[in-house]
């Protein structure tokens, strides 16, 4: 089974958690897009849902495939969000934001009664951090913010390059008009401590550590899909 087939398997398993009439947060990324394609088939077969997309990219795909959408302002409380992850550990602490939608993803997740993560087994790690941590920042003073992030990381014994994300020749811009630094810490033994440090920096808009948000994860591998639940 190749990587795409694993993503499809995880997305198929996630559909079993989608019920008729649900208010559904719809994530961003390659695995989430497989979920959207399968969801669209169910919608055309009569499933009634209203979706809130976590990015303009996801919104475009949903419109193209006929998945009905609302804005989060129109529907500010959701039953379930289905989204991918760049990394997750056994307690369902996540790194997200590789696709650049981490702020909207976190807002949508925070309004949801449940968050279901779908991923292939390569995303499951013992300790987070091999995948660079996306940190969304205000463009104003972003170099000063970068220095503040480096100092905060150092206080926790973390080091590594902070790379301003590019899109071709230009700086990558999020849907919200912000920049992203990708922090290559290599290993994050205390995600909650790092989250607290980053949240205290004025120029940081949001970061890609999703802590105590996902309640369930469907992990697809060669042997099929398995379910993980958060311990607390």
Short mmCIF file of C-alpha atoms in Angstrom, two decimals:
data_model
loop_
_atom_site.label_atom_id
_atom_site.label_comp_id
_atom_site.label_asym_id
_atom_site.label_seq_id
_atom_site.Cartn_x
_atom_site.Cartn_y
_atom_site.Cartn_z
CA UNK A 1 0.00 0.00 0.00
CA UNK A 2 1.51 3.36 -1.00
CA UNK A 3 1.19 6.62 0.98
CA UNK A 4 -1.88 7.81 -0.93
CA UNK A 5 -3.67 4.50 -0.43
CA UNK A 6 -3.02 4.77 3.32
CA UNK A 7 -4.48 8.28 3.36
CA UNK A 8 -7.57 7.04 1.54
CA UNK A 9 -7.95 4.20 4.07
CA UNK A 10 -7.81 6.66 6.97
CA UNK A 11 -10.32 8.95 5.25
CA UNK A 12 -12.69 6.05 4.60
CA UNK A 13 -12.59 5.06 8.27
CA UNK A 14 -13.27 8.67 9.31
CA UNK A 15 -16.49 8.73 7.28
CA UNK A 16 -18.00 6.22 9.72
CA UNK A 17 -17.96 9.02 12.32
CA UNK A 18 -19.89 11.48 10.12
CA UNK A 19 -23.62 11.43 10.81
CA UNK A 20 -26.53 12.88 8.88
CA UNK A 21 -27.20 16.50 9.81
CA UNK A 22 -23.72 17.15 11.25
CA UNK A 23 -22.01 20.52 11.40
CA UNK A 24 -18.58 19.50 10.17
CA UNK A 25 -15.18 21.17 10.27
CA UNK A 26 -13.19 20.16 7.20
CA UNK A 27 -9.40 20.20 7.42
CA UNK A 28 -6.55 21.09 5.10
CA UNK A 29 -3.83 18.97 3.52
CA UNK A 30 -3.41 15.91 1.36
CA UNK A 31 -5.12 13.46 3.75
CA UNK A 32 -7.99 15.88 4.41
CA UNK A 33 -8.46 16.25 0.66
CA UNK A 34 -8.96 12.50 0.32
CA UNK A 35 -11.63 12.82 3.02
CA UNK A 36 -13.32 15.65 1.09
CA UNK A 37 -13.48 13.54 -2.07
CA UNK A 38 -15.09 10.63 -0.22
CA UNK A 39 -17.40 12.98 1.68
CA UNK A 40 -18.58 14.49 -1.60
CA UNK A 41 -19.61 11.04 -2.82
CA UNK A 42 -21.68 10.56 0.35
CA UNK A 43 -23.26 14.00 -0.07
CA UNK A 44 -24.26 13.18 -3.64
CA UNK A 45 -25.75 9.96 -2.27
CA UNK A 46 -27.99 11.89 0.14
CA UNK A 47 -25.87 12.59 3.25
CA UNK A 48 -26.83 15.97 4.68
CA UNK A 49 -24.01 17.95 6.30
CA UNK A 50 -22.90 21.56 6.50
CA UNK A 51 -19.14 22.06 6.33
CA UNK A 52 -16.80 24.77 7.56
CA UNK A 53 -13.47 24.70 5.66
CA UNK A 54 -10.19 25.48 7.41
CA UNK A 55 -8.58 27.11 4.37
CA UNK A 56 -9.35 28.73 1.05
CA UNK A 57 -7.77 25.69 -0.61
CA UNK A 58 -10.20 23.33 1.12
CA UNK A 59 -13.11 25.66 0.36
CA UNK A 60 -12.28 25.60 -3.35
CA UNK A 61 -12.17 21.79 -3.40
CA UNK A 62 -15.48 21.54 -1.53
CA UNK A 63 -17.18 23.94 -3.94
CA UNK A 64 -15.75 22.05 -6.91
CA UNK A 65 -17.06 18.72 -5.57
CA UNK A 66 -20.41 20.01 -4.33
CA UNK A 67 -19.89 19.79 -0.55
CA UNK A 68 -22.19 22.40 1.07
CA UNK A 69 -20.35 25.05 3.09
CA UNK A 70 -21.03 27.67 5.72
CA UNK A 71 -18.69 30.22 7.24
CA UNK A 72 -17.69 29.81 10.87
CA UNK A 73 -19.56 33.02 11.64
CA UNK A 74 -22.73 31.51 10.18
CA UNK A 75 -22.19 28.26 12.09
CA UNK A 76 -19.92 28.98 15.09
CA UNK A 77 -20.39 25.65 16.89
CA UNK A 78 -19.46 22.37 15.23
CA UNK A 79 -20.14 18.72 16.02
CA UNK A 80 -16.97 17.26 14.55
CA UNK A 81 -13.81 18.37 12.77
CA UNK A 82 -11.88 15.93 10.59
CA UNK A 83 -8.32 17.01 9.81
CA UNK A 84 -4.87 15.65 9.16
CA UNK A 85 -1.61 16.15 11.06
CA UNK A 86 2.06 16.54 10.19
CA UNK A 87 3.03 14.63 13.35
CA UNK A 88 1.21 13.13 16.30
CA UNK A 89 2.25 11.24 19.39
CA UNK A 90 0.51 8.47 21.33
CA UNK A 91 -1.46 10.99 23.40
CA UNK A 92 -2.67 12.81 20.28
CA UNK A 93 -0.59 15.92 20.71
CA UNK A 94 -0.15 17.22 17.17
CA UNK A 95 2.08 19.32 14.99
CA UNK A 96 0.03 20.95 12.25
CA UNK A 97 0.53 23.75 9.79
CA UNK A 98 2.62 22.21 7.05
CA UNK A 99 -0.04 23.36 4.61
CA UNK A 100 -0.04 26.86 6.06
CA UNK A 101 -3.55 26.81 7.57
CA UNK A 102 -2.73 26.29 11.24
CA UNK A 103 -4.52 29.38 12.61
CA UNK A 104 -7.81 28.60 10.91
CA UNK A 105 -7.39 24.90 11.69
CA UNK A 106 -6.97 25.66 15.38
CA UNK A 107 -9.92 28.07 15.46
CA UNK A 108 -12.19 25.52 13.79
CA UNK A 109 -10.95 22.71 16.04
CA UNK A 110 -11.57 24.81 19.15
CA UNK A 111 -15.25 25.27 18.21
CA UNK A 112 -15.81 21.53 17.70
CA UNK A 113 -17.27 19.09 20.16
CA UNK A 114 -14.85 16.46 18.83
CA UNK A 115 -11.70 16.52 16.69
CA UNK A 116 -10.81 13.44 14.65
CA UNK A 117 -7.32 13.20 13.15
CA UNK A 118 -6.63 11.12 10.05
CA UNK A 119 -3.08 10.20 9.09
CA UNK A 120 -0.86 7.50 7.68
CA UNK A 121 1.45 5.67 10.08
CA UNK A 122 4.52 7.70 9.05
CA UNK A 123 3.06 10.65 11.00
CA UNK A 124 2.97 8.78 14.32
CA UNK A 125 6.09 9.53 16.41
CA UNK A 126 7.39 8.88 19.90
CA UNK A 127 8.42 12.52 20.45
CA UNK A 128 7.29 15.48 18.37
CA UNK A 129 9.71 17.70 16.53
CA UNK A 130 11.28 15.92 13.56
CA UNK A 131 8.76 17.82 11.43
CA UNK A 132 9.57 21.56 11.67
CA UNK A 133 7.09 23.36 13.91
CA UNK A 134 5.15 26.05 12.00
CA UNK A 135 4.83 29.33 13.92
CA UNK A 136 2.50 31.92 12.39
CA UNK A 137 3.62 35.51 13.03
CA UNK A 138 2.55 39.05 12.26
CA UNK A 139 4.59 40.46 9.36
CA UNK A 140 5.22 43.63 11.40
CA UNK A 141 8.47 43.17 13.30
CA UNK A 142 8.80 39.54 12.24
CA UNK A 143 12.59 39.60 12.62
CA UNK A 144 12.25 40.77 16.22
CA UNK A 145 9.64 38.05 16.76
CA UNK A 146 12.07 35.50 15.35
CA UNK A 147 14.69 36.55 17.90
CA UNK A 148 12.10 36.29 20.69
CA UNK A 149 11.18 32.77 19.55
CA UNK A 150 14.84 31.73 19.54
CA UNK A 151 15.29 33.05 23.10
CA UNK A 152 12.13 31.30 24.30
CA UNK A 153 13.26 28.04 22.74
CA UNK A 154 16.69 28.39 24.31
CA UNK A 155 15.14 28.69 27.78
CA UNK A 156 13.69 25.23 27.20
CA UNK A 157 16.95 23.81 25.89
CA UNK A 158 15.74 23.84 22.28
CA UNK A 159 17.75 25.04 19.31
CA UNK A 160 17.60 24.85 15.55
CA UNK A 161 17.03 27.00 12.50
CA UNK A 162 13.94 29.18 12.17
CA UNK A 163 13.23 29.45 8.46
CA UNK A 164 10.87 32.04 7.02
CA UNK A 165 8.60 30.06 4.70
CA UNK A 166 8.80 31.00 1.04
CA UNK A 167 6.43 30.58 -1.89
CA UNK A 168 8.57 30.73 -4.99
CA UNK A 169 10.42 34.05 -4.93
CA UNK A 170 8.08 35.56 -2.34
CA UNK A 171 7.45 35.12 1.36
CA UNK A 172 4.59 32.67 1.94
CA UNK A 173 1.45 34.44 3.13
CA UNK A 174 -1.28 32.63 5.07
CA UNK A 175 -4.98 33.08 4.36
CA UNK A 176 -5.00 35.50 7.28
CA UNK A 177 -2.17 37.61 5.86
CA UNK A 178 0.59 36.36 8.17
CA UNK A 179 4.06 34.87 7.77
CA UNK A 180 5.22 31.45 8.99
CA UNK A 181 8.53 30.51 10.58
CA UNK A 182 9.30 26.79 10.41
CA UNK A 183 11.27 25.88 13.54
CA UNK A 184 13.58 22.87 13.16
CA UNK A 185 13.95 21.96 16.82
CA UNK A 186 14.42 18.27 16.06
CA UNK A 187 12.82 17.15 19.32
CA UNK A 188 10.16 18.75 21.56
CA UNK A 189 10.04 16.85 24.86
CA UNK A 190 7.63 19.31 26.56
CA UNK A 191 5.06 20.61 24.08
CA UNK A 192 3.00 22.36 26.76
CA UNK A 193 5.97 24.37 28.01
CA UNK A 194 6.89 25.42 24.49
CA UNK A 195 3.28 26.34 23.75
CA UNK A 196 3.21 28.59 26.80
CA UNK A 197 6.46 30.31 25.82
CA UNK A 198 5.27 30.94 22.25
CA UNK A 199 1.88 32.21 23.38
CA UNK A 200 3.62 34.84 25.50
CA UNK A 201 5.35 36.46 22.50
CA UNK A 202 3.28 39.38 21.15
CA UNK A 203 4.28 38.87 17.50
CA UNK A 204 3.28 35.20 17.48
CA UNK A 205 -0.24 34.85 16.10
CA UNK A 206 -0.47 31.09 16.63
CA UNK A 207 1.68 27.97 16.54
CA UNK A 208 1.26 24.45 15.22
CA UNK A 209 1.19 22.59 18.54
CA UNK A 210 -2.34 21.24 19.03
CA UNK A 211 -2.55 20.07 22.64
CA UNK A 212 -5.59 18.37 24.24
CA UNK A 213 -7.65 19.10 21.12
CA UNK A 214 -7.86 15.80 19.23
CA UNK A 215 -9.87 13.09 20.98
CA UNK A 216 -9.50 10.40 18.33
CA UNK A 217 -7.05 9.50 15.56
CA UNK A 218 -7.36 7.02 12.72
CA UNK A 219 -3.93 5.79 11.63
CA UNK A 220 -3.63 3.86 8.38
CA UNK A 221 -0.81 1.43 7.69
CA UNK A 222 -0.04 -1.71 5.74
CA UNK A 223 -2.28 -3.75 8.03
CA UNK A 224 -5.23 -1.35 7.64
CA UNK A 225 -6.63 1.42 9.80
CA UNK A 226 -6.45 1.51 13.59
CA UNK A 227 -7.90 3.95 16.12
CA UNK A 228 -6.06 5.82 18.86
CA UNK A 229 -7.78 7.67 21.69
CA UNK A 230 -6.42 10.44 23.88
CA UNK A 231 -5.58 9.31 27.40
CA UNK A 232 -6.88 12.41 29.16
#
